[in-house]
Each structure stands twice: as C-alpha cells, then as structure tokens.
C-alpha cells in the first residue's frame, strides 16, 4: 500500500494534568517518534502485516534521522522526496493527560517548510502500480494530486484522510474513491457526496461512525474501551480503513468495523508505538 503526506517529529510528554498558563509540570514520561497523518497510517498498515510505502519529505536535519529510524524500525519503506533538505522537519509538541489519554498538539505541519518537488511521473506511477490502494492526507498538495492522479489512471482506489479542509481538497475530490472525514471537517458549498465522491465516511469521536454511498447509508458504533492514550488515534483509524480498502471484498460497514477495532486497540496502550504489536492479529481477517 502507498501512503503520501506529512512526516513530523512528535515530542510527547505524558502528564498528570494539563498545565495552566505560566505553570510548569513534571512529565511522567517522554517519547519521540515520527508523526503526521500519512506517517501514522503507514505505521498502522505495516503493523497489520501489509507492505507500507510512505512517500514524504524527511530530509537530512538531525531531527529527521529520529523520524527515519522510527519508521524503518516499524517496517515502513520510506521514499524521501528531498533527502538533502537541511532545515528542520515539522515538529509537534504533544501533551497527553494520564488520567484519560486526552492530548493537546501544537504543530506547524507542512506549512513550515519549502514546497515539495514531485518526482518524475514515471517513478511515481511505478510506486502506485505496486499498491492495492493509496492514502493521501493533502499536507503536501502537489504530491497528493500527483499520487491521486496516477492512482486514478491505474484504477487503484484513493482514500483521502480529510482531517480538515485544505485548498487542495477541491482538486482532489474528483480523484477520490473514499473520503474519510473527521468530525471537524467542513467543506464549503455542497457536501462531498454531492461533489461526486463515491464513499463518504465521517468519524465523531466516541459517537458512531456514519457513512453514505449513492445506494445506501448507515452508521457503525465505535468499540467501548478504556482510553489510555488518544494520540494519533484518528491517523491509526485512517490507516486501518485504507488497509481494509486495499484488501477488497468487504462492505463499507466492514471497513469501518475493522478501523474501529484497530483504533480501539491503539487507545488502550500508552505511548506512540506500544500498540503496534497488539494490532498485528487484527490484520489477519482482511488479508
């Protein structure tokens, strides 16, 4: 499977309570890992036992080495579009509350760096041709469009992680087969189904996940678990959804149930990567 988008460096502090303005808090633990929607989705796909190739920008900054090493350690094949880039990668400052796993995130994302130069279309098409599905998060607009166009030309399903509206989404939508939207996603003007997206899915935190197609619609309840860490739970959910789409042969309802189960397992574990071993068994039913 091919995943294209943002790679950040996440510095994660776990605390007993969120600090008030001006307050200093001693953390209970600290972790450093690669982050970003497509990146965490790629780690999820790899943990589920499928091949995961992440197309992104990592670069040559000392912090970049941390992200690259983390991805390699968890089985992700990284295609770095700008391996000589020396400026700092996007860094996310994350605070996770120990009592319930809720988190706050401060990040500049891809907007903090230079634009990404998309490689020769022949090379990109070769990567897409090897994939059963692609996921794009839209954080590197030209990359997202190039991957989606190549996938459309080859008949490879395109999954959009629609966390928030970005200008590129307008151009991506005609190329998308499955748009998976967060509760905060809001499209200006007509809805995504009215814009021709075949499958539209919307998550809503602890509330049921709703979906619609031209023929049907429905909702799937989320799994009831005790959350210990919600960091990247949405990214993990999107990765598991794309994993199910790539496997084929299942209904939209089935894709969502798979994604819900994987995300539920993620939030039961403390730390940015502690959940990966636990979800490996969940990939067997959709391979």
XYZ file of C-alpha atoms in Angstrom:
287
model
C 0.000 0.000 0.000
C 1.182 3.544 -0.762
C 0.687 6.444 1.653
C 1.622 10.007 0.730
C 1.780 13.004 3.004
C 3.191 14.596 6.097
C 6.012 13.383 8.314
C 6.653 15.250 11.563
C 8.766 14.670 14.635
C 6.500 14.280 17.670
C 7.820 15.095 21.131
C 5.288 13.584 23.519
C 5.083 14.450 27.209
C 2.716 12.478 29.470
C 1.447 14.479 32.445
C -0.905 14.114 35.396
C -2.785 17.251 34.324
C -2.589 19.880 31.605
C -0.641 22.902 32.818
C -2.369 26.233 33.330
C -0.831 29.326 31.696
C 2.501 30.032 33.386
C 2.520 26.684 35.222
C 5.389 24.176 34.984
C 4.518 20.484 35.132
C 6.807 17.493 35.638
C 6.124 14.881 32.957
C 5.587 11.212 33.782
C 7.352 10.049 30.601
C 8.590 11.421 27.308
C 8.667 9.817 23.852
C 9.980 10.939 20.483
C 8.538 9.395 17.310
C 7.643 10.155 13.724
C 4.161 11.594 13.332
C 1.720 13.041 10.836
C -1.480 11.586 9.333
C 0.034 9.601 6.449
C 3.017 8.592 8.578
C 0.982 7.135 11.428
C -1.306 5.480 8.883
C 1.753 3.862 7.272
C 2.933 2.522 10.653
C -0.565 1.099 11.146
C -0.609 -0.652 7.770
C 2.819 -2.168 8.462
C 1.748 -3.297 11.951
C -1.284 -5.005 10.397
C 1.097 -7.102 8.320
C 0.836 -5.398 4.931
C 3.566 -3.707 2.915
C 3.596 0.047 3.597
C 5.447 2.606 1.485
C 5.416 6.201 2.727
C 6.149 8.973 0.213
C 7.036 12.125 2.123
C 9.835 14.534 2.995
C 12.139 13.572 5.850
C 15.381 15.351 4.998
C 18.888 15.447 6.458
C 18.351 17.522 9.614
C 19.449 15.749 12.861
C 15.789 15.539 13.939
C 14.945 13.931 10.613
C 17.174 10.997 11.486
C 14.969 10.259 14.509
C 11.847 10.091 12.360
C 13.509 7.984 9.687
C 14.899 5.494 12.210
C 11.495 5.164 13.881
C 9.766 4.388 10.578
C 12.344 1.838 9.497
C 12.134 0.145 12.913
C 8.388 -0.329 12.472
C 8.536 -1.738 8.969
C 7.713 1.282 6.814
C 9.518 1.705 3.489
C 10.301 5.423 3.216
C 10.572 7.271 -0.103
C 12.111 10.647 0.812
C 11.429 13.243 -1.869
C 14.059 15.646 -0.523
C 16.743 13.657 1.346
C 19.225 16.557 1.220
C 16.888 19.097 2.860
C 18.720 20.555 5.864
C 16.030 22.672 7.511
C 14.157 21.242 10.491
C 11.237 18.932 9.797
C 7.865 19.972 11.214
C 7.887 19.351 14.971
C 4.774 18.637 17.030
C 4.717 19.351 20.760
C 2.262 16.893 22.282
C 0.943 16.667 25.839
C -1.078 13.604 26.886
C -3.101 13.584 30.120
C -2.526 10.384 32.080
C -5.997 10.037 33.567
C -7.938 9.680 30.322
C -5.441 9.757 27.436
C -6.662 13.099 26.071
C -3.997 15.100 24.251
C -3.158 18.577 23.048
C -0.973 19.171 19.991
C 0.891 22.251 18.774
C 2.410 21.921 15.294
C 3.167 23.938 12.145
C 2.840 20.863 9.924
C 3.948 21.095 6.295
C 3.332 24.846 6.118
C 6.640 25.444 7.903
C 8.833 24.065 5.122
C 9.649 24.679 1.467
C 7.268 23.243 -1.165
C 7.778 19.612 -2.124
C 9.014 18.863 -5.630
C 7.181 15.879 -7.025
C 9.409 13.294 -8.736
C 9.166 12.223 -12.343
C 5.664 10.917 -13.027
C 7.074 7.648 -14.343
C 8.710 6.907 -10.983
C 5.575 7.837 -9.066
C 3.369 5.747 -11.335
C 5.647 2.779 -10.715
C 5.109 3.094 -6.965
C 1.348 3.440 -7.359
C 1.172 0.458 -9.726
C 2.525 -1.780 -6.948
C -0.177 -0.669 -4.487
C -3.637 -2.118 -3.854
C -4.760 1.302 -2.571
C -3.279 4.713 -1.832
C -3.924 7.145 1.009
C -3.255 10.879 0.768
C -3.549 13.415 3.578
C -3.237 16.577 1.458
C -0.488 18.188 3.528
C 1.873 18.272 0.529
C -0.650 19.387 -2.119
C 1.326 18.691 -5.301
C 2.338 15.269 -4.028
C -1.240 14.401 -3.089
C -2.521 15.400 -6.515
C 0.211 13.535 -8.370
C -0.381 10.331 -6.410
C -4.166 10.570 -6.748
C -3.958 11.217 -10.496
C -1.601 8.290 -11.009
C -3.881 6.045 -8.974
C -6.968 7.119 -10.895
C -5.226 6.384 -14.209
C -4.311 2.891 -12.978
C -7.623 2.082 -11.313
C -6.112 1.992 -7.822
C -8.531 3.101 -5.041
C -7.767 6.504 -3.487
C -8.512 7.110 0.196
C -8.478 10.714 1.422
C -7.716 11.406 5.073
C -9.849 14.540 5.321
C -8.914 15.885 8.712
C -9.637 19.479 7.776
C -10.479 21.429 4.645
C -7.413 22.457 2.644
C -7.457 24.280 -0.709
C -6.083 21.184 -2.481
C -9.117 19.136 -1.425
C -11.229 20.837 -4.093
C -8.953 19.375 -6.791
C -8.549 16.038 -5.022
C -12.223 15.192 -4.644
C -12.825 14.163 -8.295
C -9.970 11.672 -7.888
C -11.076 10.212 -4.535
C -12.919 6.914 -4.054
C -13.262 7.068 -0.264
C -13.260 10.311 1.734
C -12.827 9.657 5.450
C -13.616 12.864 7.314
C -13.066 13.885 10.906
C -15.812 15.471 12.966
C -14.153 18.866 12.389
C -14.068 18.586 8.590
C -16.332 21.088 6.864
C -16.488 21.506 3.083
C -17.585 24.890 1.733
C -20.620 24.670 -0.506
C -22.058 21.247 -1.448
C -21.288 18.140 0.578
C -18.822 15.508 -0.597
C -21.472 13.106 -1.847
C -22.979 15.960 -3.878
C -19.491 16.582 -5.282
C -19.383 13.019 -6.593
C -17.255 11.187 -4.003
C -18.450 7.540 -4.131
C -17.980 6.770 -0.414
C -18.061 9.374 2.348
C -17.312 8.393 5.951
C -17.375 10.691 8.975
C -15.981 9.879 12.404
C -17.275 11.621 15.521
C -15.050 10.664 18.445
C -16.970 8.304 20.750
C -20.149 8.569 18.656
C -20.999 6.166 15.805
C -19.143 6.449 12.502
C -21.529 7.459 9.715
C -21.160 6.531 6.051
C -23.003 7.086 2.803
C -22.814 5.972 -0.822
C -25.068 6.552 -3.820
C -27.049 3.428 -2.897
C -27.070 3.308 0.887
C -26.027 4.842 4.188
C -25.560 3.729 7.745
C -23.629 4.039 10.955
C -21.295 1.809 12.944
C -20.826 2.162 16.714
C -17.284 2.569 17.980
C -15.762 -0.002 20.325
C -16.213 0.716 24.023
C -12.742 0.648 25.623
C -10.881 2.491 28.366
C -8.714 5.074 26.611
C -5.164 5.444 27.939
C -3.685 7.441 25.047
C -5.601 9.049 22.174
C -2.574 10.442 20.322
C -2.810 9.608 16.586
C -5.941 7.512 17.123
C -7.535 9.149 14.090
C -4.448 8.526 11.954
C -4.437 4.891 13.042
C -8.131 4.642 12.197
C -7.483 6.020 8.700
C -4.581 3.626 8.179
C -6.732 0.655 9.172
C -9.547 1.841 6.900
C -7.160 2.123 3.952
C -5.778 -1.317 4.825
C -9.300 -2.754 4.580
C -9.969 -0.931 1.296
C -6.748 -2.348 -0.142
C -7.755 -5.865 0.888
C -11.007 -5.507 -1.064
C -14.048 -7.757 -0.938
C -15.652 -6.169 2.123
C -18.529 -3.754 2.604
C -18.138 -0.162 3.774
C -19.622 -1.322 7.052
C -16.898 -3.973 7.263
C -14.129 -1.474 6.510
C -15.338 0.720 9.353
C -15.630 -2.141 11.828
C -12.032 -3.067 11.065
C -10.863 0.517 11.516
C -12.833 0.878 14.742
C -11.296 -2.277 16.193
C -7.752 -1.198 15.344
C -8.208 2.336 16.713
C -9.774 0.942 19.886
C -6.730 -1.251 20.437
C -4.422 1.709 19.850
C -6.009 3.892 22.566
C -5.666 1.122 25.150
C -1.862 1.465 25.079
C 0.346 4.232 26.453
C 2.968 5.669 24.086
C 3.281 6.413 20.376
C 4.285 2.880 19.297
C 3.371 0.492 22.143
C 0.166 -0.517 20.342
C 1.755 -1.842 17.162
C 2.368 -5.400 18.384
C -1.157 -5.631 19.779
C -2.879 -4.872 16.452
C -0.909 -7.372 14.385
C -3.522 -10.072 14.916
C -6.258 -7.735 13.680
C -4.812 -7.696 10.177
C -5.327 -11.399 9.599
C -9.034 -11.242 8.878
C -8.725 -8.778 5.995
C -5.621 -10.067 4.203
